[in-house]
Short mmCIF file of C-alpha atoms in Angstrom, two decimals:
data_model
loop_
_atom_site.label_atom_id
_atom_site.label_comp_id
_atom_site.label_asym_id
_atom_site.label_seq_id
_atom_site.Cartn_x
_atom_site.Cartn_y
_atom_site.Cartn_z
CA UNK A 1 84.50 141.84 32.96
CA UNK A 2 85.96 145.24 31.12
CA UNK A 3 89.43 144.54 32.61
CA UNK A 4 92.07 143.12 30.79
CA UNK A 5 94.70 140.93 31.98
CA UNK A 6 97.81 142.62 32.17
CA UNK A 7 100.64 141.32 30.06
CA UNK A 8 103.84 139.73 31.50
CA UNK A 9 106.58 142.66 31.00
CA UNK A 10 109.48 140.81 28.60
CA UNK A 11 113.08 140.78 30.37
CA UNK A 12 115.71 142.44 28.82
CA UNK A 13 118.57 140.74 27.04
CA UNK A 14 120.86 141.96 29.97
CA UNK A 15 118.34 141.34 32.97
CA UNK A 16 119.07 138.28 35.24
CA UNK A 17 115.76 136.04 35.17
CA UNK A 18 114.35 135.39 39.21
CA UNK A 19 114.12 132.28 38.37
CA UNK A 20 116.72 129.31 36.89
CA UNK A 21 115.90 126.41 34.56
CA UNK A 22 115.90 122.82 36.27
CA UNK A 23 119.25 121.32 34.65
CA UNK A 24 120.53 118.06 35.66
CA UNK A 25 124.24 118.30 37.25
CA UNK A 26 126.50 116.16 35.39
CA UNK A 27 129.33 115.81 37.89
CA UNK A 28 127.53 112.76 39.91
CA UNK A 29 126.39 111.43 36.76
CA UNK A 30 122.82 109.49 35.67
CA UNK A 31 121.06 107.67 38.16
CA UNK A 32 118.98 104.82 36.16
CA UNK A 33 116.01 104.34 38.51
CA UNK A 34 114.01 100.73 37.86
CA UNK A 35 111.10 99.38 39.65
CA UNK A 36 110.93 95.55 40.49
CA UNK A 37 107.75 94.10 39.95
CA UNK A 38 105.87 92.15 42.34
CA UNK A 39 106.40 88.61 41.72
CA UNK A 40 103.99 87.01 44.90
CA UNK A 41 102.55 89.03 48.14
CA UNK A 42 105.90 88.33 50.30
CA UNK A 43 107.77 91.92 50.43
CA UNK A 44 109.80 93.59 52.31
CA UNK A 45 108.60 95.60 55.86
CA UNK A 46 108.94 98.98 57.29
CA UNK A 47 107.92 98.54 60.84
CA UNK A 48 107.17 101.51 63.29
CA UNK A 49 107.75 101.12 66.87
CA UNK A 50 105.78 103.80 68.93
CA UNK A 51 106.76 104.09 72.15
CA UNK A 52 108.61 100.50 72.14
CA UNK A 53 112.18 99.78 72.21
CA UNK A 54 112.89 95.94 71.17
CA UNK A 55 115.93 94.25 71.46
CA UNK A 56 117.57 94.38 68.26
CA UNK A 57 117.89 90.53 68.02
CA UNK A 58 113.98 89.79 67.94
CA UNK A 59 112.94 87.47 65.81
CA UNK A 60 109.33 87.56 64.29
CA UNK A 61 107.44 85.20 62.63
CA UNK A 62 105.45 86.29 59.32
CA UNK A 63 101.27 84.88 58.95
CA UNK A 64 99.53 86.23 55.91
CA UNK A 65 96.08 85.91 55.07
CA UNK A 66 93.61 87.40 52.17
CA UNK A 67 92.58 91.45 53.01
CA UNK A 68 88.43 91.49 53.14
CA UNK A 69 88.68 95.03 51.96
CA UNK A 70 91.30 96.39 49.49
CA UNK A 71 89.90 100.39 50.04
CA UNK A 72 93.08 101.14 51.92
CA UNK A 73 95.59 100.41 48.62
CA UNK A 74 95.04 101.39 45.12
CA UNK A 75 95.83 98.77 41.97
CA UNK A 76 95.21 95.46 41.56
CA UNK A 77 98.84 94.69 42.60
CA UNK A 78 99.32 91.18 44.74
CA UNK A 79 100.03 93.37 47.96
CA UNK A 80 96.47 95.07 48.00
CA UNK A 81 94.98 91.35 47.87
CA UNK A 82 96.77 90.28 51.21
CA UNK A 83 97.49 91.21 54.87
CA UNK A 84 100.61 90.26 56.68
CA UNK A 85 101.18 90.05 60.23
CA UNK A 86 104.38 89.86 62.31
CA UNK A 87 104.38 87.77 65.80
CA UNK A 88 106.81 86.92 68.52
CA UNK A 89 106.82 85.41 71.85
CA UNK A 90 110.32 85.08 72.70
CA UNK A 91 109.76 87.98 76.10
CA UNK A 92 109.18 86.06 78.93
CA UNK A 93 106.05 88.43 79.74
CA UNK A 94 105.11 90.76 76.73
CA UNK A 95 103.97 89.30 73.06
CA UNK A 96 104.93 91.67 70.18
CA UNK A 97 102.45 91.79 66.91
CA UNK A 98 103.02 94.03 63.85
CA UNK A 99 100.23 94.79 61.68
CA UNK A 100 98.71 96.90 58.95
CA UNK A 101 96.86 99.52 60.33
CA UNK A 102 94.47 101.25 57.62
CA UNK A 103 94.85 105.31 57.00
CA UNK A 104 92.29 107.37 56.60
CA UNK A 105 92.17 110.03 54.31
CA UNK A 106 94.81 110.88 52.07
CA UNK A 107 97.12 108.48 54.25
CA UNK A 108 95.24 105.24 53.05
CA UNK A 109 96.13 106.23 49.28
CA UNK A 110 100.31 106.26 50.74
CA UNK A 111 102.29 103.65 49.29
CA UNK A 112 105.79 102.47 50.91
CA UNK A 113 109.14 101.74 48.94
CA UNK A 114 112.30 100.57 49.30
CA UNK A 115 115.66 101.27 47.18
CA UNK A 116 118.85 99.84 46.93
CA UNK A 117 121.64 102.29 45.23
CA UNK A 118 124.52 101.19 43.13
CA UNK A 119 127.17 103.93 42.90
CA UNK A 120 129.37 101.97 41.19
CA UNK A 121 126.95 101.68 38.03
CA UNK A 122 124.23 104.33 39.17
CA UNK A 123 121.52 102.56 39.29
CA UNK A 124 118.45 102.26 42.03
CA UNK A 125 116.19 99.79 42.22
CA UNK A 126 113.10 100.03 43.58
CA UNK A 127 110.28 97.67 45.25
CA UNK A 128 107.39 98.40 46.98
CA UNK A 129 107.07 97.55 50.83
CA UNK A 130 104.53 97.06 53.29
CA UNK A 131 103.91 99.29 55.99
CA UNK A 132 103.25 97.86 59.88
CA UNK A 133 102.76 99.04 63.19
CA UNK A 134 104.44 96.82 66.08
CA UNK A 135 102.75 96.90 69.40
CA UNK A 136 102.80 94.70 72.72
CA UNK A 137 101.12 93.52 75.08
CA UNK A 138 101.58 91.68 78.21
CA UNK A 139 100.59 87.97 78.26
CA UNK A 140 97.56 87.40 80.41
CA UNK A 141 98.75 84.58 83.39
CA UNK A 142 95.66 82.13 83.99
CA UNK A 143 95.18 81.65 87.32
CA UNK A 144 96.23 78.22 88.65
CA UNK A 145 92.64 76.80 89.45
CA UNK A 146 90.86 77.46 86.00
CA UNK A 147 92.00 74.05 84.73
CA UNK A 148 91.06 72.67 87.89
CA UNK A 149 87.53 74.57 87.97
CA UNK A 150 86.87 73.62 84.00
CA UNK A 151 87.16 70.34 84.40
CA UNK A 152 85.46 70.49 88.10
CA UNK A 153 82.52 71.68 86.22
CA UNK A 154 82.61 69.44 83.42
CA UNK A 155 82.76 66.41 85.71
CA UNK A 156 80.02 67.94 87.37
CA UNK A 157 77.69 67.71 84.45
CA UNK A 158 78.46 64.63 83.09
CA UNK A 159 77.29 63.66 87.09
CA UNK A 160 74.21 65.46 86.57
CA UNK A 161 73.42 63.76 83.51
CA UNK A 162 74.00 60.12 84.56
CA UNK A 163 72.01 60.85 87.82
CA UNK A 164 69.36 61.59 85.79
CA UNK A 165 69.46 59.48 82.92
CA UNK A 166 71.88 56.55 83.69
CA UNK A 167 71.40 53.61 84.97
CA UNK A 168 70.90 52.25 88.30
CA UNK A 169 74.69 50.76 88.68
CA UNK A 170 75.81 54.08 87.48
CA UNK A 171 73.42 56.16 89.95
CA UNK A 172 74.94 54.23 92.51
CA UNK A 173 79.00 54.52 91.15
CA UNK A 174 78.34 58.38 90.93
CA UNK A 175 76.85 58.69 94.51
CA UNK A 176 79.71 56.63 96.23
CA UNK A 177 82.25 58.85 94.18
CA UNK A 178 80.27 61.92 94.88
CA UNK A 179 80.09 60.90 99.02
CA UNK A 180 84.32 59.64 99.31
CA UNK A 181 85.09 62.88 97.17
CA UNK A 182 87.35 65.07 99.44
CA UNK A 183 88.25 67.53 97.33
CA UNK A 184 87.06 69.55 94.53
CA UNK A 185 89.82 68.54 92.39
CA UNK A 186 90.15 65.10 91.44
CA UNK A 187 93.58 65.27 89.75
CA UNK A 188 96.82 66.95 91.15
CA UNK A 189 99.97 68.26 88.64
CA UNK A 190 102.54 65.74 90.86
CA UNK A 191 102.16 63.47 93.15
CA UNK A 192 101.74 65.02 96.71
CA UNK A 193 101.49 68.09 95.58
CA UNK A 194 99.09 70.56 98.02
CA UNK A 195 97.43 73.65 97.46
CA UNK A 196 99.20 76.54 99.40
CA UNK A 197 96.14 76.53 102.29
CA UNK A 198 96.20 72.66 102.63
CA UNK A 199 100.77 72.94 102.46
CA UNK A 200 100.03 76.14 105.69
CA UNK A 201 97.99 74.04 107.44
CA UNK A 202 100.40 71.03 107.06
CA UNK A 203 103.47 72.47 108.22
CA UNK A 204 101.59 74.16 110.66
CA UNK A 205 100.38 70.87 112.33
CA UNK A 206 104.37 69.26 111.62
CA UNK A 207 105.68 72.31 113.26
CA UNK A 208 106.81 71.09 116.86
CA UNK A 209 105.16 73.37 119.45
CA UNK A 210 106.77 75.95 121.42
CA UNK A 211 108.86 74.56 124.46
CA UNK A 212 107.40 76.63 128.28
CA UNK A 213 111.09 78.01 128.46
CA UNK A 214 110.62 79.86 124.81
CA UNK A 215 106.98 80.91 125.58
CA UNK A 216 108.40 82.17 128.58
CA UNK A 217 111.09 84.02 126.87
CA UNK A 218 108.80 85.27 124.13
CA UNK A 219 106.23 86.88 127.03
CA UNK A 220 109.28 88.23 128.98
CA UNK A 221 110.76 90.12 125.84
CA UNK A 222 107.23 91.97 125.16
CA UNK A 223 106.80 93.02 128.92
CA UNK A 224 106.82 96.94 129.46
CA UNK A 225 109.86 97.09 131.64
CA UNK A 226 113.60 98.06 130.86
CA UNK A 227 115.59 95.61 129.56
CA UNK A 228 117.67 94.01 131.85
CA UNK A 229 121.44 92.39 131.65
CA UNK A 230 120.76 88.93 131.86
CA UNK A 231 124.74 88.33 131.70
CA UNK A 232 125.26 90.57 134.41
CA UNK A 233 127.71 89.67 137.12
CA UNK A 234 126.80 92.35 139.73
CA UNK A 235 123.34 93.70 140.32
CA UNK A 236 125.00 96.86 139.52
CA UNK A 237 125.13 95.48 136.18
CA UNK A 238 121.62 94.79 135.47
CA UNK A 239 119.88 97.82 134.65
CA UNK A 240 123.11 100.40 133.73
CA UNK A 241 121.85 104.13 135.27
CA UNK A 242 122.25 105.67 131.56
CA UNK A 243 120.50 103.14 130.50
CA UNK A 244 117.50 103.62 132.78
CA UNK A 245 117.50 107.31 132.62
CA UNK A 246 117.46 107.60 128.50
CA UNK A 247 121.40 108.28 127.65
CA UNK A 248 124.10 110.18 129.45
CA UNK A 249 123.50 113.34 128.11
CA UNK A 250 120.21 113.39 130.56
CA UNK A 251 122.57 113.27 133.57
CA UNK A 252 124.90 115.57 132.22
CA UNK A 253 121.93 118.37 132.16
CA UNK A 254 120.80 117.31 135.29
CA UNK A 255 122.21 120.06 137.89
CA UNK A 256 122.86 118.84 141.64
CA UNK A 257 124.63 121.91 142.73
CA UNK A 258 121.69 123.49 144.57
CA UNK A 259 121.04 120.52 146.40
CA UNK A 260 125.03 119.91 147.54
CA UNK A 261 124.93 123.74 148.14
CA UNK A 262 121.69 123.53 150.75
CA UNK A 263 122.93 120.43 152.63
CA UNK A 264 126.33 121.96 153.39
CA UNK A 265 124.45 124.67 154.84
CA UNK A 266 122.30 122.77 157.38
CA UNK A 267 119.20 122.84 155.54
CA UNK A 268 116.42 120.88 154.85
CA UNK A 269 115.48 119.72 151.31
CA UNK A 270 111.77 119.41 150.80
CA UNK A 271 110.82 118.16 147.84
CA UNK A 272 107.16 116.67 146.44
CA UNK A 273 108.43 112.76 146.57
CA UNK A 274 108.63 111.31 150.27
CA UNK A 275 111.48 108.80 148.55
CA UNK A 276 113.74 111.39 147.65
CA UNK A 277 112.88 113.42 150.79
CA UNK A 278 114.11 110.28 152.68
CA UNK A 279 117.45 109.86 151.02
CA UNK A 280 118.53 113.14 149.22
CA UNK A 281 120.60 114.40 152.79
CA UNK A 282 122.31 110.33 153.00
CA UNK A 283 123.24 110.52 149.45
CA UNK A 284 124.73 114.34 149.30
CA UNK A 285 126.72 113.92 152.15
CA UNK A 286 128.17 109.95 150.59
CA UNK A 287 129.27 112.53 147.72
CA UNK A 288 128.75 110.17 144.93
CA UNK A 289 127.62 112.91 142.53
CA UNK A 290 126.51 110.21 139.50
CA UNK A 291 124.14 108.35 142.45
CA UNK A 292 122.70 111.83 143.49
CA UNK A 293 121.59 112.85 139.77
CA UNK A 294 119.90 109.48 139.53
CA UNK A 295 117.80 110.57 142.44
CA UNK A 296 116.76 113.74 140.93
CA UNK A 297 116.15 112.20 137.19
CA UNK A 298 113.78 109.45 139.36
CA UNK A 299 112.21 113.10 141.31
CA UNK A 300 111.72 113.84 137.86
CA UNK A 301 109.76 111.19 136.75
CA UNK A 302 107.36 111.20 139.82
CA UNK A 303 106.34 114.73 138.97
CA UNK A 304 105.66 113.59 135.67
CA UNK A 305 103.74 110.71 136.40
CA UNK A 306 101.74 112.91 138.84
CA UNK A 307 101.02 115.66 136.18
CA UNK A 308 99.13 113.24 134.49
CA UNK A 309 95.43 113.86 134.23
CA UNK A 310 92.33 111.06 133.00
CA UNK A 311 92.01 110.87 129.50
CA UNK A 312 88.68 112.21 128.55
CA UNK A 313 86.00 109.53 127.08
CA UNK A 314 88.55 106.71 127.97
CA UNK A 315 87.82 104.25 130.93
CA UNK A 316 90.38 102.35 132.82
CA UNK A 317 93.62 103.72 133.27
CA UNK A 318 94.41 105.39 129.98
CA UNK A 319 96.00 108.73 130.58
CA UNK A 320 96.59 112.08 128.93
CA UNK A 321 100.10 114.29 129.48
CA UNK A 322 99.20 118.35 129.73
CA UNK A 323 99.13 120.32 126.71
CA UNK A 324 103.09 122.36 126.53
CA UNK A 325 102.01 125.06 128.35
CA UNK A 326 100.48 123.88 131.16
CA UNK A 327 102.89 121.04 131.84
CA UNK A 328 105.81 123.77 131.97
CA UNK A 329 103.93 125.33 134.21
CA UNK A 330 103.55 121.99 136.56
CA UNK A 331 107.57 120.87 136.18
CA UNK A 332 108.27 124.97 136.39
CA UNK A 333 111.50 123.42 138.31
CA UNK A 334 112.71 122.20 135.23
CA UNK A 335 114.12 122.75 131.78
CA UNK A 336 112.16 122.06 128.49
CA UNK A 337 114.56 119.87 127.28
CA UNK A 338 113.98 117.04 130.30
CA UNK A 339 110.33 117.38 130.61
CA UNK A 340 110.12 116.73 126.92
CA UNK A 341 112.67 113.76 126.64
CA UNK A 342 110.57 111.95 129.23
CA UNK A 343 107.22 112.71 127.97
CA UNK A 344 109.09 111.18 124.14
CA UNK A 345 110.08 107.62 126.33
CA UNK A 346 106.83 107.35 128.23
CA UNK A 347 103.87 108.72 125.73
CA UNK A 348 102.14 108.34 122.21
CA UNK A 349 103.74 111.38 120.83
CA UNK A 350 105.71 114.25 122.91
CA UNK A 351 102.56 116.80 123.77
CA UNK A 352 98.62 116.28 124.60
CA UNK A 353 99.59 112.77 123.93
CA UNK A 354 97.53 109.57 125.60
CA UNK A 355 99.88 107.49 128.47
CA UNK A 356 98.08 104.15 127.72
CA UNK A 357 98.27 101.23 130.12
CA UNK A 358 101.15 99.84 128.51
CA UNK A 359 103.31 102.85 128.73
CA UNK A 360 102.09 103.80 132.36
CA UNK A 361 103.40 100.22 133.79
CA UNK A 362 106.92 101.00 131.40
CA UNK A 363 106.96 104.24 133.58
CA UNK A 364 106.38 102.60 137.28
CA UNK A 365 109.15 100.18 136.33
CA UNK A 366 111.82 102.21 135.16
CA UNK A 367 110.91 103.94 138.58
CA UNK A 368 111.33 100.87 140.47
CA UNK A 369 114.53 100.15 139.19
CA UNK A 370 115.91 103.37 139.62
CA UNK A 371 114.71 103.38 143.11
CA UNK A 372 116.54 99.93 143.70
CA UNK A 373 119.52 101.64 142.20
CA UNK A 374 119.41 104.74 144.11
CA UNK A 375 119.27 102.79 147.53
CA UNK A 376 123.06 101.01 146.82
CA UNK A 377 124.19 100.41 150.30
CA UNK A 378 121.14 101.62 152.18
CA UNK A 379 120.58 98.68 154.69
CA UNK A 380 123.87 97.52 154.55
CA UNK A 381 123.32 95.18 151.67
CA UNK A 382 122.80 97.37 148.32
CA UNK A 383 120.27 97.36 145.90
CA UNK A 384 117.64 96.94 148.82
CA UNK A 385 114.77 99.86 149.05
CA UNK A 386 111.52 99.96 151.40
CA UNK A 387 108.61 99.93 149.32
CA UNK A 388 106.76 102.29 151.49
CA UNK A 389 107.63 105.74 150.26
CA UNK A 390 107.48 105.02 146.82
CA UNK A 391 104.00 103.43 147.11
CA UNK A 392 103.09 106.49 148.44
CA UNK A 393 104.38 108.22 145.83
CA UNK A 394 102.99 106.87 143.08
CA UNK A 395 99.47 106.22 144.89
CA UNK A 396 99.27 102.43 144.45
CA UNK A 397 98.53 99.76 147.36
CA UNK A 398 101.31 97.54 148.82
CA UNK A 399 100.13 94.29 147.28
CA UNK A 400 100.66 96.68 143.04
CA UNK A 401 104.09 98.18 144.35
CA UNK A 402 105.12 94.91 145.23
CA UNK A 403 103.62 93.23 141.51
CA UNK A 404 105.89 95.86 140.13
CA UNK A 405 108.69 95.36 141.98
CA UNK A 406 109.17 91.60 141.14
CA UNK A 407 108.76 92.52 137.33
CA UNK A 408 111.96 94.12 137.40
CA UNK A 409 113.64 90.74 138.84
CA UNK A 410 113.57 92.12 142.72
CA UNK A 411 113.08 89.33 145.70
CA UNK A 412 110.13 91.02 147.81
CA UNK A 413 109.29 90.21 151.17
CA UNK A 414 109.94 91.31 155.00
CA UNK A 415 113.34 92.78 156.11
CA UNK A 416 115.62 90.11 157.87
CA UNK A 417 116.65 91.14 161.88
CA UNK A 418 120.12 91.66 160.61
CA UNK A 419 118.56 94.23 158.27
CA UNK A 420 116.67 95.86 161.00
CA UNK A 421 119.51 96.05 163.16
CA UNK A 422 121.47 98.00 160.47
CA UNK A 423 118.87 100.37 160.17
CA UNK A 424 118.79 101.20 163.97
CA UNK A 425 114.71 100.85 164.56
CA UNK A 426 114.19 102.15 161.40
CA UNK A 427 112.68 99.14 159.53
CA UNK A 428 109.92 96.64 161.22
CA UNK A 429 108.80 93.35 160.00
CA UNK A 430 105.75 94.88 158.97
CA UNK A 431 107.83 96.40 156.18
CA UNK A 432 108.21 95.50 152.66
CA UNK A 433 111.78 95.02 151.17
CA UNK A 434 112.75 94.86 147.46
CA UNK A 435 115.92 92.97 146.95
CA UNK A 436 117.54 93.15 143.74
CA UNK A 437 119.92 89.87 143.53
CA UNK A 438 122.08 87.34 140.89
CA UNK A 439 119.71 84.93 139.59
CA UNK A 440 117.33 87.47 139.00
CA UNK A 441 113.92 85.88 139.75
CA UNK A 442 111.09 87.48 137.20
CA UNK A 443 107.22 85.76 137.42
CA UNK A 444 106.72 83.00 135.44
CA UNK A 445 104.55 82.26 132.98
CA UNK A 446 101.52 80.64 134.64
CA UNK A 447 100.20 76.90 132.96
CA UNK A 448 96.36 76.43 133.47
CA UNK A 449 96.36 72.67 134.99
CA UNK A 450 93.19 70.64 133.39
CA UNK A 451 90.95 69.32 135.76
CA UNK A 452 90.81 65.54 136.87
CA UNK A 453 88.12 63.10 136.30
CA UNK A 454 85.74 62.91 139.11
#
């Protein structure tokens, strides 16, 4: 090339050069730096934790062994010749091991060092380290039947072996062993020790069986039907009305006024339930307010019940509540807020939902009660109701109303004549009366009796 290099222009006397000459500062004084030489392949580590955090006081235990392949360090120096490794398992679950992990590249030719200042005399001494990686790992648990299994199968050869090869005596001492054997295992950890299926089964068998009075409790507690007051000293105290009607703020929406207002003026309240037909005049003009808003929260529940339609692609008695709209439209009489607190007690879900055979026989006998309730001092007695209307009401035969009946703890059977008398003609023998009375008398559980010999 025809170009010449430009020259470097001088700097004048006066001019300030960009750059300063490296000068050591003499304040701090000389540090003397020495390097101590490797005397055997033990030397100190610099350990790097990724993502661990150890307890400080973790102790490890050093293992060294000869490197196959010195590529990674440079030198015939006594720490290129050997690897080091750093073990513990002092966790209760996780073993920690340190090692030398190669680098590749320009990070396999990186040596490590240590130093140890003196500022008293300035000096630092250096020695060359070794560089590890500490990892864990969680300790693998074996499984309590591979010793069991391992020797299972080793016993199992050996019987192989002398069936074929050994001698008759020993054919014979394998097969009785072999035929007496009852269980895989031929050895247990402790005496009388069981495996957890053979320990089940055990206390299952020592476990005394149930008593008839506790089955009879257990079958009572699972039947759909409210819960009754088995301490109760009154029958008014079996089945509390806010209890049987979901809370007291259902009564407290439940209005009465139009009712009261209609039977003070002489007329006649017509409703879709022969029951409450039958006893909504009696109980309006007894005043008892509290009795006559049970009747209409049990009117309520008879229109709901009613509104019911067949589940589709369901047999049996498996029901289906109307989708929102048209169930407002069937309870139009009511507010949004009762329909849909009765459909949440009685149904899988509060809309469209499925009234299963379960829920359906909850529903009847919350009615029963409440009808039992309702008909305090009809009769004469209290608690005492005619089945008849409410059969009819909820479409079931004598022989079901009366099933459902004695579920809630209610005596049924003919009226007595001082009964009929009371009611001036308006009862017969041929009548059904539900009775609800201290002891309450629920069905019992019924015992299959064995047959004799013949």
């Amino acid at each position: 090339m025809s170009e010449k290099k430009r020259k470097r222009a001088s700097h004048d006397a006066g001019q300030r050069p960009n750059k300063r000459a490296a000068t050591v500062p003499s304040e701090p004084g000389l540090v003397k730096v020495s390097l101590i030489p490797e005397e055997d392949e033990w030397a100190p580590v610099i350990a790097n934790t990724p993502g661990l955090s150890i307890p400080s006081n973790t102790s490890l235990t050093p293992y060294a062994k000869a490197r196959k392949n010195d590529t990674s360090s440079t030198g015939k120096s006594l720490l290129s010749k050997s690897e080091h490794l750093l073990h513990t398992s002092s966790h209760a679950k996780i073993d920690y091991t340190a090692r030398e992990e190669e680098g590749r590249g320009v990070g396999g030719l990186l040596q490590h060092y240590l130093g140890v200042y003196d500022p008293q005399s300035g000096q630092l001494q250096l020695v060359r380290a070794r560089k590890l990686v500490l990892r864990g790992s969680v300790r693998p648990v074996p499984s309590p039947g591979e010793e069991a299994v391992k020797q299972t199968s080793d016993l199992s050869a050996r019987n192989t072996l002398g069936l074929a090869f050994g001698t008759k005596k020993s054919q014979r001492a394998i097969d009785a062993i072999t035929k007496n054997a009852i269980s895989p295992s031929k050895q247990r950890s402790a005496p009388g020790h069981l495996d957890p299926i053979a320990s089940a089964v055990v206390s299952s068998m020592a476990a005394p069986a149930p008593t008839r009075d506790e089955l009879q409790a257990a079958v009572d507690e699972s039947k759909p039907r409210p819960k009754p007051n088995l301490d109760a000293e009154t029958p008014a105290d079996v089945y509390p009305i806010e209890q049987l009607v979901g809370g007291p703020t259902t009564l407290a929406q439940m209005t009465v006024k139009g009712w009261q207002d209609a039977i003070d003026a002489g007329e006649e309240i017509l409703t879709k339930s022969r029951f409450v037909s039958h006893r909504v005049q009696s109980i309006v003009k007894g005043g008892d307010v509290r009795r006559l808003k049970t009747l209409k929260y049990l009117l309520l529940l008879l229109e709901w019940y009613n509104a019911l339609q067949a589940a589709p692609h369901n047999k049996g008695s498996t029901r289906r509540v109307l989708p929102p709209e048209k169930l407002q439209q069937a309870l139009s009489g009511w507010s949004s807020f009762l329909v849909d607190s009765v459909s949440r007690r009685f149904a899988e879900g509060s809309s469209s939902a499925l009234v299963r055979r379960w829920h359906l026989d909850l529903l009847i006998t919350h009615i029963c009660a409440l009808a039992v309730t309702v008909d305090d001092g009809n009769g004469g007695d209290g608690f005492t109701t005619n089945v008849h209307d409410l059969g009819q009401d909820l479409k079931l035969e004598v022989k079901d109303t009366k099933k459902y009946f004695r579920e809630v703890g209610c005596v049924v059977g003919p009226p007595t004549e001082a009964e009929i008398r009371k009611m001036k003609g308006m009862w017969s023998r041929r009548d059904v009366v539900a009775r609800l009375r201290l002891p309450l008398s629920f069905p019992k559980l019924r015992v299959p009796v064995g047959r004799g010999r013949r």
